[in-house]
Each structure stands twice: as C-alpha cells, then as structure tokens.
XYZ file of C-alpha atoms in Angstrom:
342
model
C 87.223 109.105 85.917
C 88.969 112.289 84.771
C 88.494 111.294 81.137
C 84.688 111.379 81.578
C 84.635 115.055 82.512
C 84.767 118.120 80.314
C 87.442 120.796 80.632
C 87.292 124.491 79.829
C 90.556 126.411 79.641
C 91.855 129.589 78.037
C 94.930 130.562 76.043
C 95.983 133.908 77.518
C 98.070 134.759 74.463
C 95.305 134.398 71.848
C 92.263 134.909 74.128
C 90.791 131.724 72.741
C 88.850 129.191 74.803
C 89.186 125.410 74.643
C 86.253 123.131 75.470
C 87.519 119.547 75.654
C 85.249 116.581 76.341
C 84.975 112.861 75.494
C 82.621 112.264 72.576
C 83.120 108.499 72.646
C 84.413 106.068 75.262
C 84.871 102.321 74.936
C 87.062 99.690 76.566
C 90.356 100.738 74.987
C 89.777 104.112 73.314
C 88.614 107.602 74.222
C 87.734 110.027 71.463
C 88.244 113.598 72.633
C 86.281 116.429 71.029
C 88.030 119.815 71.036
C 86.106 122.994 70.308
C 88.074 126.236 70.206
C 86.152 129.503 70.569
C 87.244 133.101 69.964
C 86.480 136.061 72.245
C 82.985 136.314 70.711
C 82.398 132.598 71.392
C 82.453 131.818 67.682
C 83.798 128.348 66.850
C 87.304 128.572 65.361
C 88.151 124.850 65.424
C 85.916 121.800 65.844
C 88.237 118.783 65.898
C 88.585 115.423 67.575
C 91.382 112.950 68.282
C 91.695 109.545 69.898
C 93.789 108.410 72.836
C 94.308 104.816 73.872
C 94.824 104.792 77.621
C 96.306 101.809 79.352
C 94.900 100.234 82.497
C 94.743 102.685 85.456
C 95.503 105.588 83.101
C 93.506 108.813 83.234
C 93.349 112.291 81.779
C 94.902 114.839 84.130
C 95.550 118.200 82.454
C 94.425 120.012 79.301
C 95.920 123.117 77.686
C 95.388 125.303 74.620
C 98.591 126.806 73.208
C 98.259 128.521 69.851
C 97.133 125.864 67.373
C 97.820 122.962 69.733
C 95.661 121.123 72.227
C 97.795 119.397 74.868
C 96.762 116.825 77.445
C 98.563 114.804 80.105
C 97.827 111.117 80.648
C 98.772 109.704 84.042
C 99.218 106.084 85.064
C 99.221 105.598 88.824
C 101.024 102.937 90.839
C 100.362 102.713 94.547
C 103.198 102.288 97.032
C 102.112 102.346 100.675
C 99.584 105.229 100.934
C 101.022 107.323 98.110
C 100.150 107.385 94.451
C 103.103 107.510 92.099
C 102.064 108.604 88.606
C 103.832 108.078 85.300
C 103.024 110.923 82.894
C 102.721 111.067 79.106
C 102.387 114.436 77.386
C 100.192 114.385 74.239
C 99.727 117.313 71.864
C 97.374 117.607 68.906
C 97.776 120.038 65.981
C 94.425 121.681 65.230
C 95.589 122.712 61.756
C 96.688 119.390 60.252
C 95.286 116.871 62.753
C 98.699 115.442 63.673
C 99.065 113.949 67.151
C 102.373 113.421 68.958
C 103.378 112.321 72.438
C 106.348 112.466 74.804
C 106.800 110.164 77.804
C 107.894 111.988 80.950
C 109.701 108.914 82.243
C 112.387 106.385 81.347
C 113.346 103.004 82.773
C 115.206 104.698 85.624
C 113.806 108.240 85.941
C 110.354 109.792 86.025
C 108.659 113.124 86.595
C 106.765 112.755 89.884
C 105.144 116.202 89.548
C 105.041 118.850 86.853
C 103.811 122.239 85.694
C 103.327 123.226 82.046
C 103.701 126.534 80.219
C 103.962 127.641 76.599
C 106.417 130.285 75.413
C 104.966 131.832 72.213
C 108.096 133.874 71.493
C 110.250 130.750 71.106
C 107.376 128.390 70.193
C 108.357 126.118 73.072
C 106.328 123.983 75.399
C 108.158 123.727 78.727
C 107.331 121.072 81.285
C 109.216 121.212 84.558
C 108.906 119.733 87.998
C 110.633 117.210 90.232
C 111.971 113.791 89.305
C 112.503 110.505 91.109
C 114.676 107.496 90.463
C 112.112 104.850 91.430
C 108.409 104.414 92.143
C 108.873 104.928 95.868
C 111.457 107.694 96.119
C 110.848 111.390 96.655
C 112.378 114.186 94.578
C 116.045 113.900 93.615
C 116.127 117.145 91.642
C 114.469 119.288 88.978
C 113.405 117.736 85.681
C 112.574 119.736 82.576
C 111.807 119.185 78.942
C 111.588 121.768 76.163
C 109.361 120.688 73.273
C 109.143 122.369 69.877
C 105.704 121.163 68.724
C 106.395 121.832 65.031
C 109.249 119.323 64.744
C 108.541 117.159 67.826
C 112.004 117.852 69.245
C 112.277 117.346 72.980
C 115.283 118.287 75.104
C 115.358 116.664 78.557
C 117.515 117.789 81.470
C 117.830 116.663 85.087
C 119.337 118.983 87.727
C 120.172 117.088 90.910
C 119.807 118.706 94.323
C 123.000 119.090 96.318
C 123.079 117.975 99.977
C 123.370 121.649 100.993
C 120.205 122.556 99.062
C 118.261 119.669 100.583
C 119.419 120.621 104.080
C 118.414 124.275 103.648
C 115.031 123.492 102.104
C 113.982 120.581 104.325
C 115.611 121.872 107.491
C 118.800 120.939 109.284
C 117.093 119.310 112.273
C 116.463 116.100 110.306
C 118.573 114.279 107.770
C 117.005 114.072 104.318
C 118.448 112.701 101.113
C 115.620 114.062 98.944
C 113.102 116.879 98.718
C 109.779 115.777 100.188
C 106.223 117.166 99.809
C 107.135 120.105 97.548
C 105.134 120.640 94.348
C 105.694 122.855 91.279
C 103.132 125.656 90.977
C 104.205 127.965 88.165
C 106.787 128.774 85.485
C 107.908 132.332 84.723
C 110.013 132.915 81.622
C 113.264 134.878 81.733
C 114.244 137.181 78.864
C 117.509 135.271 78.266
C 115.882 131.912 77.468
C 115.849 130.629 81.031
C 112.893 130.384 83.371
C 111.924 130.471 87.032
C 110.263 127.463 88.641
C 108.001 128.278 91.605
C 107.339 125.455 94.080
C 105.492 125.105 97.372
C 105.332 122.702 100.306
C 101.944 121.002 100.730
C 100.745 118.217 103.003
C 97.485 116.920 104.489
C 97.352 115.401 107.960
C 94.370 113.301 108.985
C 93.311 112.750 112.590
C 90.448 110.496 113.652
C 88.750 111.126 116.998
C 86.399 108.748 118.816
C 83.651 109.885 121.151
C 84.649 108.899 124.691
C 81.048 107.997 125.570
C 80.143 106.387 122.258
C 82.847 104.250 120.646
C 80.694 103.823 117.540
C 80.797 107.550 116.858
C 83.955 109.143 115.480
C 84.863 112.221 113.492
C 87.787 113.227 111.296
C 89.878 116.378 111.183
C 91.952 117.269 108.112
C 94.819 119.712 108.572
C 95.967 121.422 105.369
C 99.523 122.739 105.481
C 100.790 125.103 102.797
C 104.286 125.946 103.920
C 107.472 127.440 102.421
C 107.845 128.416 98.778
C 111.100 127.707 96.947
C 111.903 129.694 93.807
C 114.508 128.265 91.386
C 116.054 130.439 88.660
C 117.205 128.143 85.833
C 119.404 129.212 82.935
C 118.951 128.169 79.311
C 122.008 125.869 79.492
C 120.348 124.602 81.890
C 121.759 125.148 85.372
C 120.300 126.386 88.650
C 121.591 129.959 88.879
C 120.098 130.495 92.321
C 117.257 129.427 94.552
C 115.471 131.312 97.331
C 113.198 130.167 100.133
C 110.189 132.313 101.047
C 109.205 131.241 104.548
C 105.536 130.881 105.422
C 103.465 128.392 107.415
C 99.758 128.220 106.618
C 97.849 125.541 108.535
C 94.040 125.363 108.492
C 91.504 122.694 109.326
C 88.725 121.133 107.226
C 88.682 123.898 104.601
C 90.832 122.499 101.743
C 93.310 125.294 102.470
C 91.002 127.790 100.755
C 92.740 130.882 102.163
C 96.252 129.429 101.937
C 98.867 129.166 99.157
C 99.708 132.283 97.096
C 99.235 134.381 93.964
C 102.251 134.788 91.660
C 102.857 137.490 89.065
C 105.492 139.722 87.509
C 106.160 143.447 87.489
C 108.918 144.916 85.338
C 111.870 142.607 86.073
C 110.585 141.339 89.420
C 108.609 138.310 90.586
C 105.661 139.174 92.824
C 104.026 136.887 95.409
C 101.001 137.632 97.590
C 99.821 135.375 100.413
C 98.113 135.400 103.808
C 100.414 135.303 106.824
C 98.344 133.146 109.177
C 101.192 131.578 111.117
C 100.661 133.886 114.107
C 96.937 134.233 113.385
C 97.535 137.804 112.206
C 96.043 137.243 108.746
C 98.220 139.947 107.239
C 98.263 140.038 103.437
C 101.948 139.861 102.509
C 103.678 141.169 99.383
C 107.041 139.684 98.388
C 109.109 140.986 95.462
C 112.016 138.920 94.137
C 114.692 140.709 92.102
C 116.536 139.089 89.137
C 119.531 138.430 91.404
C 117.328 136.604 93.938
C 117.156 139.316 96.595
C 113.760 139.528 98.307
C 111.813 142.455 99.736
C 108.851 141.627 101.971
C 106.092 144.030 103.072
C 102.702 143.896 104.754
C 100.188 145.007 102.120
C 97.069 144.883 104.325
C 97.123 144.351 108.087
C 94.716 141.740 109.319
C 93.381 143.941 112.110
C 92.456 146.610 109.564
C 90.215 144.363 107.463
C 87.176 142.501 108.799
C 87.465 139.506 106.505
C 89.757 137.166 104.606
C 91.613 137.375 101.311
C 91.821 134.455 98.859
C 95.103 135.076 96.981
C 95.356 131.730 95.193
C 92.267 132.419 93.060
C 93.372 135.960 92.246
C 94.768 137.028 88.893
C 97.210 139.483 87.349
C 95.049 141.557 85.000
C 97.662 143.942 83.592
C 101.393 144.605 83.694
C 101.011 146.481 86.984
C 97.713 145.315 88.512
C 96.507 142.217 90.354
C 93.002 141.387 91.549
C 92.404 139.367 94.740
C 88.939 138.206 95.897
C 88.046 138.594 99.543
C 85.132 138.016 101.883
C 84.173 140.745 104.350
C 81.989 139.987 107.362
C 80.083 143.238 106.874
C 80.190 143.886 103.127
C 80.308 140.371 101.690
C 82.279 139.705 98.521
C 84.957 142.318 97.710
C 87.624 142.576 95.008
C 90.961 144.076 96.040
C 92.975 145.761 93.298
C 96.713 145.777 93.963
C 98.819 148.291 92.039
C 102.381 147.000 91.925
C-alpha cells in the first residue's frame, strides 16, 4: 500500500524538495516519478525509475541526498504477532539515470530496524540500526553500512552487544540475551569520521474491556510507552566508544504518544535532547546535554506548573546552530511556538 502513496521530503543541505509518486503500477513493476524542486519551487529534475517488488514487498522510506533519490523496499514475514522486515536500499542517480541497490540482509543476518542519513562532506550514505540473526530474534547488536553512491562501495559492520550492556539497558531484574523494543531514531555525525546513533524504547500495549452489563459491547485501550533513550558513540573503525542511557518513562493512552518521545539536536560539540517528563505527571520540559565524552547534564527548561498547556517536542526542529523551535498547545492562548536558545 505504501507504494501507492506520494512522498514529499526535503534535502536540508541543498534546500531542495523531492516529490516522489508512482506514475505506473502493474502486477510486477512500479514506475516511480521523481520531481525535484528548488527553493522557488522550480523543477530542477523530472525523472523516473522502475522497481520490481517481490510479493509482500512495499515502499517504506524515501530520501533526497544531493543528486540521489533513495528509497527502502521492505519485505515482511510474520512470526507470531510481530512483523519481521527484510530491507533493500535502492538509490537512483538523477544526473545519469543509474540505479543501484544494496540488500540490508544476508543468509544469517538482517537489519531489523534502521535510520538513514547522508554525510555531504564525505559523500557517504550511512544506514545504521539493530540486527538480528534470524526472523524471530530481537536485536543482537548494532549494524551499519557506509555507502559511497558514486562507486557503489558498501562497507558493512556488526557490533555485538555485550552481556553487561544488555543487562544495563534492559534492566537487571530480568535475564535478557538481546535488546528488545528499542528503535533507532537519529544519526549525528562526529568530526572524526564516526557518528552517534540515538535509539529509544517504544511499545504499545492493548487492553480490551467488556461491559459488565452488556457482553456484546467492548472497548479498547491502547497504552503508548516511549521509555529510555540509549545513545551510542561509534568510531570510524568502527567500535562502540561509549553508550549512555537517558532515563525517561512516557506512558499515555489512546493518543499515539503525541506528546511523548523527544527532539534531538546539536550545539557546539554537544548533543541536545528535549522531552516531556510525564512519569510523575509533572509535565516538565527537560533539557539534556551530552558532552563528547558521554557525560550528561540534565535541567528543567520549563516547569509544568508554570505553563497551562503541553509541548510537542518530537515535531519540533532545530532552526539554527543555537536555536530550536518546539510547538505547544496552551489552554488559554491556543497554538504557541517556543524558541529555545541553547
């Protein structure tokens, strides 16, 4: 179904906009039309390319990076109640019309989640996330691939989690052999060729209730849990230099977790994270700064009892080297933008 929708995305480095949509669909081929617009909405490129998806395969992500349009095809296999996708990364050169692809899986290993980012300084596409050893297993470690789109070179690496890491991240009260229910959210490049992978715990719990006086009437509650963040600093070699856990517990009901999760950014040589602290129902807006050595400083940016509304950090944006914008909803004033000077 995802292949029948159009996608609009932006390349922050060139300020160009990609409009990607299927111009033709038949039983074994999808022809994707890619229009690239400049800041004045003038058409820079008007190209198309074909993909040949297999059964149960769909279009998941689309990106514009310089002169390349990149998409991710996912093939899903169900095991119990979970969907276990196999990903293929496809990139199309707008200049010469060449299309290339890289499978994010082998016979024994696969990416089970990923995040993508382009580094224009090194002309590298980096895909990183967690990997599994089978269709049913959870995350064994961090997977990454660096792709130079000009020569189609791809360097894969797999960094396994140690038992100590798994115990600290998942908690010592239960015995885990893998990382469970964590997902990659962002990549931040380091100046030495490494990068930082930002991940977050996410889970949905469903409860069905039946009316005591009417057994034919029932209703459903969905609990959305956005919990701890784990930040991994990965060297160019690559190795995990350090990892840090930012503790939070955001649980809401029937709202898709709209006020949960976080906004990530950078300031000078620090990582910056903003999120709502709703664990104790305080609704404080928290500011966390992570230094290059992994040390963390946490502050309350706005106290919940001093603001008559709710902030929505996850749809905020860093708009300059030292400023971030966060939308919020005030009971009295309606929609408000908060500018945070770092």
